[in-house]
PDB file of C-alpha atoms in Angstrom:
ATOM      1  CA  MET V1260      -0.020  69.577  18.907  1.00 52.00           C
ATOM      2  CA  PRO V1261       0.948  66.483  20.672  1.00 55.00           C
ATOM      3  CA  ALA V1262       3.433  64.164  18.956  1.00 54.00           C
ATOM      4  CA  PRO V1263       1.973  60.932  17.221  1.00 55.00           C
ATOM      5  CA  SER V1264       2.198  57.970  19.898  1.00 55.00           C
ATOM      6  CA  ARG V1265       4.524  55.331  18.373  1.00 52.00           C
ATOM      7  CA  PRO V1266       4.341  51.528  19.672  1.00 52.00           C
ATOM      8  CA  VAL V1267       6.318  50.577  22.266  1.00 54.00           C
ATOM      9  CA  GLY V1268       9.723  48.837  21.276  1.00 50.00           C
ATOM     10  CA  TYR V1269      10.090  50.778  18.284  1.00 48.00           C
ATOM     11  CA  ALA V1270      13.115  54.007  17.984  1.00 51.00           C
ATOM     12  CA  PRO V1271      11.285  57.304  17.202  1.00 54.00           C
ATOM     13  CA  GLU V1272      13.128  57.122  13.620  1.00 54.00           C
ATOM     14  CA  VAL V1273      11.988  53.405  12.805  1.00 52.00           C
ATOM     15  CA  LEU V1274       8.364  53.034  11.727  1.00 53.00           C
ATOM     16  CA  PRO V1275       6.401  49.507  12.681  1.00 52.00           C
ATOM     17  CA  PRO V1276       6.375  47.267  10.131  1.00 53.00           C
ATOM     18  CA  ALA V1277       3.363  47.201   7.842  1.00 49.00           C
ATOM     19  CA  ALA V1278       0.770  44.275   7.788  1.00 46.00           C
ATOM     20  CA  THR V1279       1.699  41.989   4.924  1.00 48.00           C
ATOM     21  CA  PRO V1280      -1.590  40.857   2.865  1.00 50.00           C
ATOM     22  CA  ASP V1281      -1.995  37.404   2.459  1.00 60.00           C
ATOM     23  CA  GLY V1282      -0.612  36.986  -1.416  1.00 71.00           C
ATOM     24  CA  LEU V1283      -1.615  34.593  -4.079  1.00 67.00           C
ATOM     25  CA  ALA V1284       1.321  32.656  -3.625  1.00 70.00           C
ATOM     26  CA  ALA V1285       0.429  31.722  -0.003  1.00 71.00           C
ATOM     27  CA  ARG V1286      -3.056  31.201  -0.824  1.00 70.00           C
ATOM     28  CA  CYS V1287      -2.206  28.836  -3.351  1.00 69.00           C
ATOM     29  CA  THR V1288       0.429  27.009  -1.285  1.00 70.00           C
ATOM     30  CA  ARG V1289      -2.371  26.008   0.892  1.00 68.00           C
ATOM     31  CA  VAL V1290      -4.628  24.911  -1.505  1.00 64.00           C
ATOM     32  CA  LEU V1291      -2.499  22.655  -3.241  1.00 63.00           C
ATOM     33  CA  LEU V1292      -1.545  21.327   0.406  1.00 68.00           C
ATOM     34  CA  SER V1293      -4.650  20.857   1.422  1.00 76.00           C
ATOM     35  CA  PRO V1294      -6.214  17.520   2.295  1.00 77.00           C
ATOM     36  CA  TRP V1295      -8.438  17.370  -0.594  1.00 79.00           C
ATOM     37  CA  SER V1296      -6.203  18.812  -3.371  1.00 83.00           C
ATOM     38  CA  ARG V1297      -3.459  15.940  -2.246  1.00 82.00           C
ATOM     39  CA  LEU V1298      -6.284  13.276  -2.355  1.00 82.00           C
ATOM     40  CA  GLY V1299      -7.052  14.384  -5.550  1.00 85.00           C
ATOM     41  CA  LEU V1300      -3.510  13.942  -6.750  1.00 86.00           C
ATOM     42  CA  LEU V1301      -3.415  10.478  -5.028  1.00 85.00           C
ATOM     43  CA  LEU V1302      -6.521   9.620  -6.911  1.00 87.00           C
ATOM     44  CA  ALA V1303      -5.089  10.985 -10.333  1.00 89.00           C
ATOM     45  CA  LEU V1304      -1.868   8.930  -9.672  1.00 86.00           C
ATOM     46  CA  LEU V1305      -3.714   5.905  -9.194  1.00 86.00           C
ATOM     47  CA  ALA V1306      -5.930   6.052 -12.137  1.00 87.00           C
ATOM     48  CA  GLY V1307      -2.834   6.819 -14.057  1.00 86.00           C
ATOM     49  CA  ALA V1308      -1.160   3.645 -12.879  1.00 82.00           C
ATOM     50  CA  ALA V1309      -4.323   1.800 -13.410  1.00 80.00           C
ATOM     51  CA  ALA V1310      -4.663   3.169 -16.754  1.00 84.00           C
ATOM     52  CA  ALA V1311      -0.918   1.922 -17.639  1.00 80.00           C
ATOM     53  CA  VAL V1312      -1.276  -1.140 -16.119  1.00 77.00           C
ATOM     54  CA  LEU V1313      -4.756  -1.804 -18.636  1.00 79.00           C
ATOM     55  CA  LEU V1314      -2.868  -0.298 -21.850  1.00 80.00           C
ATOM     56  CA  TRP V1315       0.876  -1.442 -21.642  1.00 74.00           C
ATOM     57  CA  ARG V1316       0.435  -4.730 -19.112  1.00 69.00           C
ATOM     58  CA  PRO V1317       3.778  -3.974 -17.220  1.00 63.00           C
ATOM     59  CA  GLN V1318       3.637  -7.249 -15.732  1.00 57.00           C
ATOM     60  CA  GLN V1319       4.815  -8.565 -19.012  1.00 63.00           C
ATOM     61  CA  LEU V1320       7.925  -7.075 -18.987  1.00 57.00           C
ATOM     62  CA  LEU V1321       8.678  -9.823 -16.043  1.00 54.00           C
ATOM     63  CA  THR V1322       8.147 -12.467 -17.922  1.00 54.00           C
ATOM     64  CA  GLY V1323      10.382 -11.132 -20.747  1.00 56.00           C
ATOM     65  CA  ASP V1324      13.656 -12.261 -22.127  1.00 58.00           C
ATOM     66  CA  TRP V1325      15.373  -9.514 -20.223  1.00 57.00           C
ATOM     67  CA  ALA V1326      16.101 -11.403 -17.183  1.00 54.00           C
ATOM     68  CA  ALA V1327      18.037 -14.174 -19.224  1.00 57.00           C
ATOM     69  CA  GLN V1328      20.432 -11.370 -20.071  1.00 60.00           C
ATOM     70  CA  LEU V1329      20.895 -10.322 -16.929  1.00 59.00           C
ATOM     71  CA  SER V1330      23.493 -12.407 -14.584  1.00 61.00           C
ATOM     72  CA  GLY V1331      23.434 -13.269 -10.534  1.00 75.00           C
ATOM     73  CA  PRO V1332      21.681 -10.461  -8.442  1.00 83.00           C
ATOM     74  CA  THR V1333      21.812  -7.939 -10.763  1.00 85.00           C
ATOM     75  CA  ALA V1334      18.408  -9.839 -12.380  1.00 85.00           C
ATOM     76  CA  LEU V1335      16.959 -10.317  -8.931  1.00 90.00           C
ATOM     77  CA  VAL V1336      17.550  -6.682  -7.863  1.00 92.00           C
ATOM     78  CA  ASP V1337      15.692  -5.492 -11.048  1.00 88.00           C
ATOM     79  CA  PHE V1338      12.753  -7.705 -10.618  1.00 89.00           C
ATOM     80  CA  ALA V1339      12.476  -6.934  -6.724  1.00 93.00           C
ATOM     81  CA  LEU V1340      12.402  -3.302  -7.913  1.00 92.00           C
ATOM     82  CA  ALA V1341      10.096  -4.115 -10.949  1.00 89.00           C
ATOM     83  CA  TYR V1342       8.030  -6.203  -8.771  1.00 92.00           C
ATOM     84  CA  GLY V1343       7.394  -3.017  -6.128  1.00 93.00           C
ATOM     85  CA  VAL V1344       6.264  -0.479  -8.435  1.00 90.00           C
ATOM     86  CA  CYS V1345       4.182  -2.790 -10.422  1.00 89.00           C
ATOM     87  CA  THR V1346       2.188  -3.856  -7.306  1.00 91.00           C
ATOM     88  CA  ALA V1347       1.360  -0.118  -6.235  1.00 90.00           C
ATOM     89  CA  ALA V1348       0.158   0.190  -9.601  1.00 87.00           C
ATOM     90  CA  PHE V1349      -2.373  -2.721  -9.240  1.00 87.00           C
ATOM     91  CA  VAL V1350      -0.733  -5.585 -10.906  1.00 88.00           C
ATOM     92  CA  PRO V1351      -1.895  -8.489  -9.188  1.00 88.00           C
ATOM     93  CA  ARG V1352       0.892 -10.140  -6.726  1.00 92.00           C
ATOM     94  CA  PRO V1353      -0.119 -13.696  -7.960  1.00 91.00           C
ATOM     95  CA  VAL V1354       0.989 -12.876 -11.298  1.00 89.00           C
ATOM     96  CA  LEU V1355       4.424 -11.494 -10.054  1.00 91.00           C
ATOM     97  CA  ASN V1356       4.867 -14.373  -7.505  1.00 93.00           C
ATOM     98  CA  LEU V1357       4.684 -16.928 -10.255  1.00 91.00           C
ATOM     99  CA  ALA V1358       6.923 -14.994 -12.608  1.00 89.00           C
ATOM    100  CA  ALA V1359       9.384 -15.226  -9.847  1.00 91.00           C
ATOM    101  CA  GLY V1360       9.304 -18.780  -9.609  1.00 91.00           C
ATOM    102  CA  ALA V1361       9.311 -19.302 -13.217  1.00 88.00           C
ATOM    103  CA  LEU V1362      12.362 -16.789 -13.989  1.00 87.00           C
ATOM    104  CA  PHE V1363      14.414 -17.651 -11.132  1.00 88.00           C
ATOM    105  CA  GLY V1364      13.024 -20.820  -9.758  1.00 89.00           C
ATOM    106  CA  CYS V1365      11.632 -21.044  -6.065  1.00 92.00           C
ATOM    107  CA  ARG V1366      14.826 -20.296  -4.011  1.00 91.00           C
ATOM    108  CA  ALA V1367      16.139 -17.270  -5.629  1.00 92.00           C
ATOM    109  CA  GLY V1368      12.661 -16.079  -6.865  1.00 92.00           C
ATOM    110  CA  LEU V1369      10.894 -16.193  -3.333  1.00 95.00           C
ATOM    111  CA  PRO V1370      13.452 -13.637  -1.574  1.00 95.00           C
ATOM    112  CA  ALA V1371      13.194 -11.526  -4.695  1.00 94.00           C
ATOM    113  CA  ALA V1372       9.322 -11.535  -4.606  1.00 95.00           C
ATOM    114  CA  LEU V1373       9.295 -10.832  -0.944  1.00 96.00           C
ATOM    115  CA  VAL V1374      11.722  -7.786  -1.339  1.00 96.00           C
ATOM    116  CA  GLY V1375       9.208  -6.706  -3.971  1.00 96.00           C
ATOM    117  CA  THR V1376       6.323  -6.652  -1.911  1.00 96.00           C
ATOM    118  CA  VAL V1377       7.644  -5.025   0.898  1.00 96.00           C
ATOM    119  CA  LEU V1378       9.037  -2.191  -1.164  1.00 96.00           C
ATOM    120  CA  GLY V1379       5.636  -2.142  -3.026  1.00 95.00           C
ATOM    121  CA  ALA V1380       3.718  -2.241   0.409  1.00 95.00           C
ATOM    122  CA  ALA V1381       5.895   0.430   1.756  1.00 96.00           C
ATOM    123  CA  LEU V1382       5.167   2.637  -1.589  1.00 94.00           C
ATOM    124  CA  SER V1383       1.653   2.254  -1.299  1.00 93.00           C
ATOM    125  CA  PHE V1384       1.553   2.898   2.128  1.00 94.00           C
ATOM    126  CA  GLY V1385       3.782   5.929   1.861  1.00 93.00           C
ATOM    127  CA  LEU V1386       1.512   7.579  -0.823  1.00 91.00           C
ATOM    128  CA  GLY V1387      -1.832   6.972   0.784  1.00 90.00           C
ATOM    129  CA  ARG V1388      -0.498   8.363   4.312  1.00 90.00           C
ATOM    130  CA  LEU V1389       1.198  11.417   2.658  1.00 89.00           C
ATOM    131  CA  LEU V1390      -1.902  12.071   0.336  1.00 88.00           C
ATOM    132  CA  GLY V1391      -5.105  10.338   1.232  1.00 81.00           C
ATOM    133  CA  GLN V1392      -5.197  10.009   5.370  1.00 79.00           C
ATOM    134  CA  ASP V1393      -5.771  13.441   6.280  1.00 78.00           C
ATOM    135  CA  ALA V1394      -9.133  13.810   3.970  1.00 76.00           C
ATOM    136  CA  LEU V1395     -10.429  10.832   4.164  1.00 78.00           C
ATOM    137  CA  ARG V1396     -10.160   9.909   8.269  1.00 79.00           C
ATOM    138  CA  PRO V1397     -13.101  12.376   8.894  1.00 76.00           C
ATOM    139  CA  LEU V1398     -15.066  10.098   6.283  1.00 74.00           C
ATOM    140  CA  LEU V1399     -14.729   6.901   8.441  1.00 73.00           C
ATOM    141  CA  ARG V1400     -18.508   6.825  10.311  1.00 71.00           C
ATOM    142  CA  ASN V1401     -19.882   3.811   9.003  1.00 72.00           C
ATOM    143  CA  ARG V1402     -19.821   1.083  11.439  1.00 71.00           C
ATOM    144  CA  TRP V1403     -18.293  -1.451   9.391  1.00 67.00           C
ATOM    145  CA  LEU V1404     -15.597   1.076   8.529  1.00 73.00           C
ATOM    146  CA  THR V1405     -15.057   2.314  12.267  1.00 81.00           C
ATOM    147  CA  ALA V1406     -14.562  -1.076  13.370  1.00 78.00           C
ATOM    148  CA  ALA V1407     -11.944  -1.540  10.749  1.00 77.00           C
ATOM    149  CA  ASP V1408     -10.194   1.580  11.362  1.00 80.00           C
ATOM    150  CA  ARG V1409      -9.855   0.617  15.020  1.00 84.00           C
ATOM    151  CA  GLN V1410      -8.751  -2.778  14.565  1.00 82.00           C
ATOM    152  CA  LEU V1411      -5.920  -1.789  12.253  1.00 85.00           C
ATOM    153  CA  SER V1412      -5.199   1.225  14.604  1.00 85.00           C
ATOM    154  CA  GLU V1413      -5.211  -0.635  17.686  1.00 86.00           C
ATOM    155  CA  HIS V1414      -3.528  -4.017  16.570  1.00 86.00           C
ATOM    156  CA  GLY V1415      -1.698  -3.212  13.585  1.00 86.00           C
ATOM    157  CA  PHE V1416       0.595  -6.160  13.714  1.00 92.00           C
ATOM    158  CA  ARG V1417      -1.892  -8.739  14.078  1.00 90.00           C
ATOM    159  CA  SER V1418      -4.542  -7.587  11.956  1.00 88.00           C
ATOM    160  CA  MET V1419      -1.801  -6.603   9.166  1.00 92.00           C
ATOM    161  CA  LEU V1420      -0.608 -10.236   9.566  1.00 92.00           C
ATOM    162  CA  ALA V1421      -3.926 -11.786   9.043  1.00 87.00           C
ATOM    163  CA  ILE V1422      -4.720 -10.134   5.993  1.00 88.00           C
ATOM    164  CA  ARG V1423      -1.392 -11.078   4.612  1.00 91.00           C
ATOM    165  CA  LEU V1424      -1.648 -14.586   5.525  1.00 87.00           C
ATOM    166  CA  PHE V1425      -5.228 -15.203   4.042  1.00 81.00           C
ATOM    167  CA  PRO V1426      -5.113 -14.663   0.169  1.00 72.00           C
ATOM    168  CA  GLY V1427      -8.211 -12.904  -1.820  1.00 72.00           C
ATOM    169  CA  LEU V1428      -7.981  -9.341  -0.467  1.00 78.00           C
ATOM    170  CA  PRO V1429      -6.298  -7.287  -3.229  1.00 85.00           C
ATOM    171  CA  PHE V1430      -2.652  -6.411  -2.396  1.00 90.00           C
ATOM    172  CA  SER V1431      -2.692  -2.858  -3.474  1.00 88.00           C
ATOM    173  CA  ALA V1432      -6.031  -2.097  -1.911  1.00 87.00           C
ATOM    174  CA  THR V1433      -5.000  -3.097   1.521  1.00 90.00           C
ATOM    175  CA  ASN V1434      -1.951  -1.220   1.687  1.00 92.00           C
ATOM    176  CA  TYR V1435      -3.999   2.097   0.709  1.00 90.00           C
ATOM    177  CA  CYS V1436      -6.569   1.075   3.263  1.00 87.00           C
ATOM    178  CA  ALA V1437      -4.022   0.501   5.931  1.00 90.00           C
ATOM    179  CA  ALA V1438      -2.563   4.008   5.160  1.00 89.00           C
ATOM    180  CA  VAL V1439      -5.648   5.540   6.339  1.00 88.00           C
ATOM    181  CA  SER V1440      -5.605   4.199   9.577  1.00 88.00           C
ATOM    182  CA  ARG V1441      -3.324   4.917  12.519  1.00 87.00           C
ATOM    183  CA  THR V1442      -1.269   1.557  12.033  1.00 90.00           C
ATOM    184  CA  GLY V1443       2.517   2.515  12.361  1.00 90.00           C
ATOM    185  CA  TRP V1444       5.399   1.693   9.773  1.00 93.00           C
ATOM    186  CA  SER V1445       6.958  -0.923  11.641  1.00 93.00           C
ATOM    187  CA  PRO V1446       4.034  -3.392  12.675  1.00 93.00           C
ATOM    188  CA  TYR V1447       2.693  -2.917   9.318  1.00 94.00           C
ATOM    189  CA  LEU V1448       6.067  -3.539   7.227  1.00 96.00           C
ATOM    190  CA  LEU V1449       7.104  -6.335   9.763  1.00 96.00           C
ATOM    191  CA  ALA V1450       3.351  -7.973   9.273  1.00 95.00           C
ATOM    192  CA  THR V1451       3.926  -7.994   5.176  1.00 95.00           C
ATOM    193  CA  ALA V1452       7.084  -9.232   5.649  1.00 95.00           C
ATOM    194  CA  LEU V1453       6.165 -12.437   7.536  1.00 95.00           C
ATOM    195  CA  GLY V1454       2.712 -12.781   6.645  1.00 93.00           C
ATOM    196  CA  SER V1455       3.575 -12.307   2.867  1.00 94.00           C
ATOM    197  CA  ILE V1456       6.063 -15.710   3.039  1.00 95.00           C
ATOM    198  CA  PRO V1457       3.418 -18.505   2.728  1.00 94.00           C
ATOM    199  CA  ASN V1458       1.552 -17.809   0.091  1.00 93.00           C
ATOM    200  CA  THR V1459       4.531 -15.975  -1.659  1.00 94.00           C
ATOM    201  CA  ALA V1460       6.377 -19.611  -1.464  1.00 95.00           C
ATOM    202  CA  ALA V1461       3.452 -21.556  -2.649  1.00 94.00           C
ATOM    203  CA  TYR V1462       2.855 -19.160  -5.808  1.00 94.00           C
ATOM    204  CA  ALA V1463       7.028 -19.040  -6.545  1.00 94.00           C
ATOM    205  CA  LEU V1464       6.883 -22.986  -6.351  1.00 94.00           C
ATOM    206  CA  ALA V1465       4.149 -23.433  -8.310  1.00 93.00           C
ATOM    207  CA  GLY V1466       5.374 -20.860 -11.072  1.00 90.00           C
ATOM    208  CA  ALA V1467       8.931 -23.133 -10.803  1.00 91.00           C
ATOM    209  CA  ARG V1468       6.847 -26.013 -11.478  1.00 92.00           C
ATOM    210  CA  ALA V1469       4.396 -24.795 -13.951  1.00 87.00           C
ATOM    211  CA  SER V1470       5.892 -27.016 -16.543  1.00 85.00           C
ATOM    212  CA  THR V1471       4.682 -30.172 -14.909  1.00 90.00           C
ATOM    213  CA  PRO V1472       1.592 -29.704 -13.517  1.00 88.00           C
ATOM    214  CA  THR V1473       1.148 -33.131 -12.230  1.00 90.00           C
ATOM    215  CA  SER V1474       4.339 -32.888 -10.242  1.00 91.00           C
ATOM    216  CA  PRO V1475       3.880 -33.069  -6.136  1.00 92.00           C
ATOM    217  CA  ALA V1476       5.544 -29.783  -5.561  1.00 91.00           C
ATOM    218  CA  PHE V1477       3.197 -28.082  -8.090  1.00 91.00           C
ATOM    219  CA  LEU V1478       0.004 -30.016  -6.514  1.00 93.00           C
ATOM    220  CA  LEU V1479       1.169 -29.268  -3.107  1.00 93.00           C
ATOM    221  CA  ALA V1480       1.330 -25.635  -3.599  1.00 92.00           C
ATOM    222  CA  MET V1481      -1.852 -25.000  -4.904  1.00 91.00           C
ATOM    223  CA  GLY V1482      -3.794 -27.297  -2.489  1.00 92.00           C
ATOM    224  CA  PHE V1483      -2.087 -24.883   0.310  1.00 90.00           C
ATOM    225  CA  LEU V1484      -3.459 -22.054  -1.638  1.00 89.00           C
ATOM    226  CA  ALA V1485      -7.038 -23.532  -1.734  1.00 89.00           C
ATOM    227  CA  VAL V1486      -6.835 -24.281   1.979  1.00 89.00           C
ATOM    228  CA  THR V1487      -5.622 -20.644   2.782  1.00 86.00           C
ATOM    229  CA  ALA V1488      -8.448 -19.252   0.503  1.00 83.00           C
ATOM    230  CA  LEU V1489     -11.056 -21.307   2.067  1.00 85.00           C
ATOM    231  CA  GLY V1490      -9.842 -20.453   5.600  1.00 80.00           C
ATOM    232  CA  ALA V1491      -9.770 -16.862   4.559  1.00 76.00           C
ATOM    233  CA  LEU V1492     -13.558 -17.151   3.548  1.00 80.00           C
ATOM    234  CA  VAL V1493     -14.676 -18.535   7.175  1.00 80.00           C
ATOM    235  CA  VAL V1494     -12.448 -16.055   9.011  1.00 73.00           C
ATOM    236  CA  ALA V1495     -14.359 -13.290   6.985  1.00 70.00           C
ATOM    237  CA  TRP V1496     -17.526 -15.026   7.403  1.00 76.00           C
ATOM    238  CA  CYS V1497     -17.110 -14.995  11.393  1.00 74.00           C
ATOM    239  CA  LYS V1498     -16.144 -11.373  11.474  1.00 66.00           C
ATOM    240  CA  ARG V1499     -19.016 -10.566   9.214  1.00 65.00           C
ATOM    241  CA  LYS V1500     -21.189 -12.444  11.983  1.00 58.00           C
ATOM    242  CA  ALA V1501     -19.559 -10.678  15.042  1.00 57.00           C
ATOM    243  CA  LEU V1502     -19.488  -6.977  13.241  1.00 53.00           C
ATOM    244  CA  ARG V1503     -23.630  -7.444  12.977  1.00 55.00           C
ATOM    245  CA  GLY V1504     -23.748  -8.474  16.921  1.00 51.00           C
ATOM    246  CA  SER V1505     -22.124  -5.830  17.923  1.00 50.00           C
TER     247      SER V1505
END
C-alpha cells in the first residue's frame, strides 16, 4: 500500500499541527471588544456619572471649606483635577468657573479653570473616541449630522474654536460628539484651550466679584456673557438657514 502523503514542509516524524477551534475565550473577547459593546460601556459610564451628579452633587465639593485648608499651588492643582472629572460627568462649566473665581480670585482661578477645562475635554474626547466612535459613525446618515460631521472632520480647529467661543452648547455633550468625528487631538485640544479663555475669564471675574454684584467688573463680565450668548444665537440661526439651503 502506498504511504499516506504528508504535507510538504514537515518531517516524516512530525505530524502537522491540528486546527485549533475557536474557543469560548476568543469569542467572548471579540464580543467584549466589539463596537456596540464598547458603546454600551460608554453609555453605562455616562449614566453612572449623571446619576452621581444628581445624587451627590460633586460640584458642591468645589465650594466647600477644603480649599481654604489647602495652601498655594496644591489647592489649584486639586481644583483643576476635580474640575476635569466633574465636567466629564456633566457638571455645568459655568458653575465651576464661578467657583474658581469665588475661591481663588480671577488671577489664580482663571488658569486653574482653564487647565481643568482642557483635562475634562481630553477625558471626554478620549472616552468617546475609544468607546463610541466605531459604533456611531455608521449612523451619521441624517443631512444635518452628516454636515456637522464633515465640518468637524475637515475644519476641526476652526469649528471647535467657534464652539468654545460662544456659550450655550453643553460642554460635555460637545466633547463626546466631537469624538465621533475624525477631528484630530491636537486641533481639538488647542481650540478648546484658546476658545475657552474669554468666557472662562468672564465667569471667573463674575465669581470673584459676586459679593458686589453692582460693581463695574461684575457688570462688565455679565454683559460680555450676554453679548456672546446673543452672538451664538445669531451664528446658529445663520448656520441653520445655510443647512436648509444646501
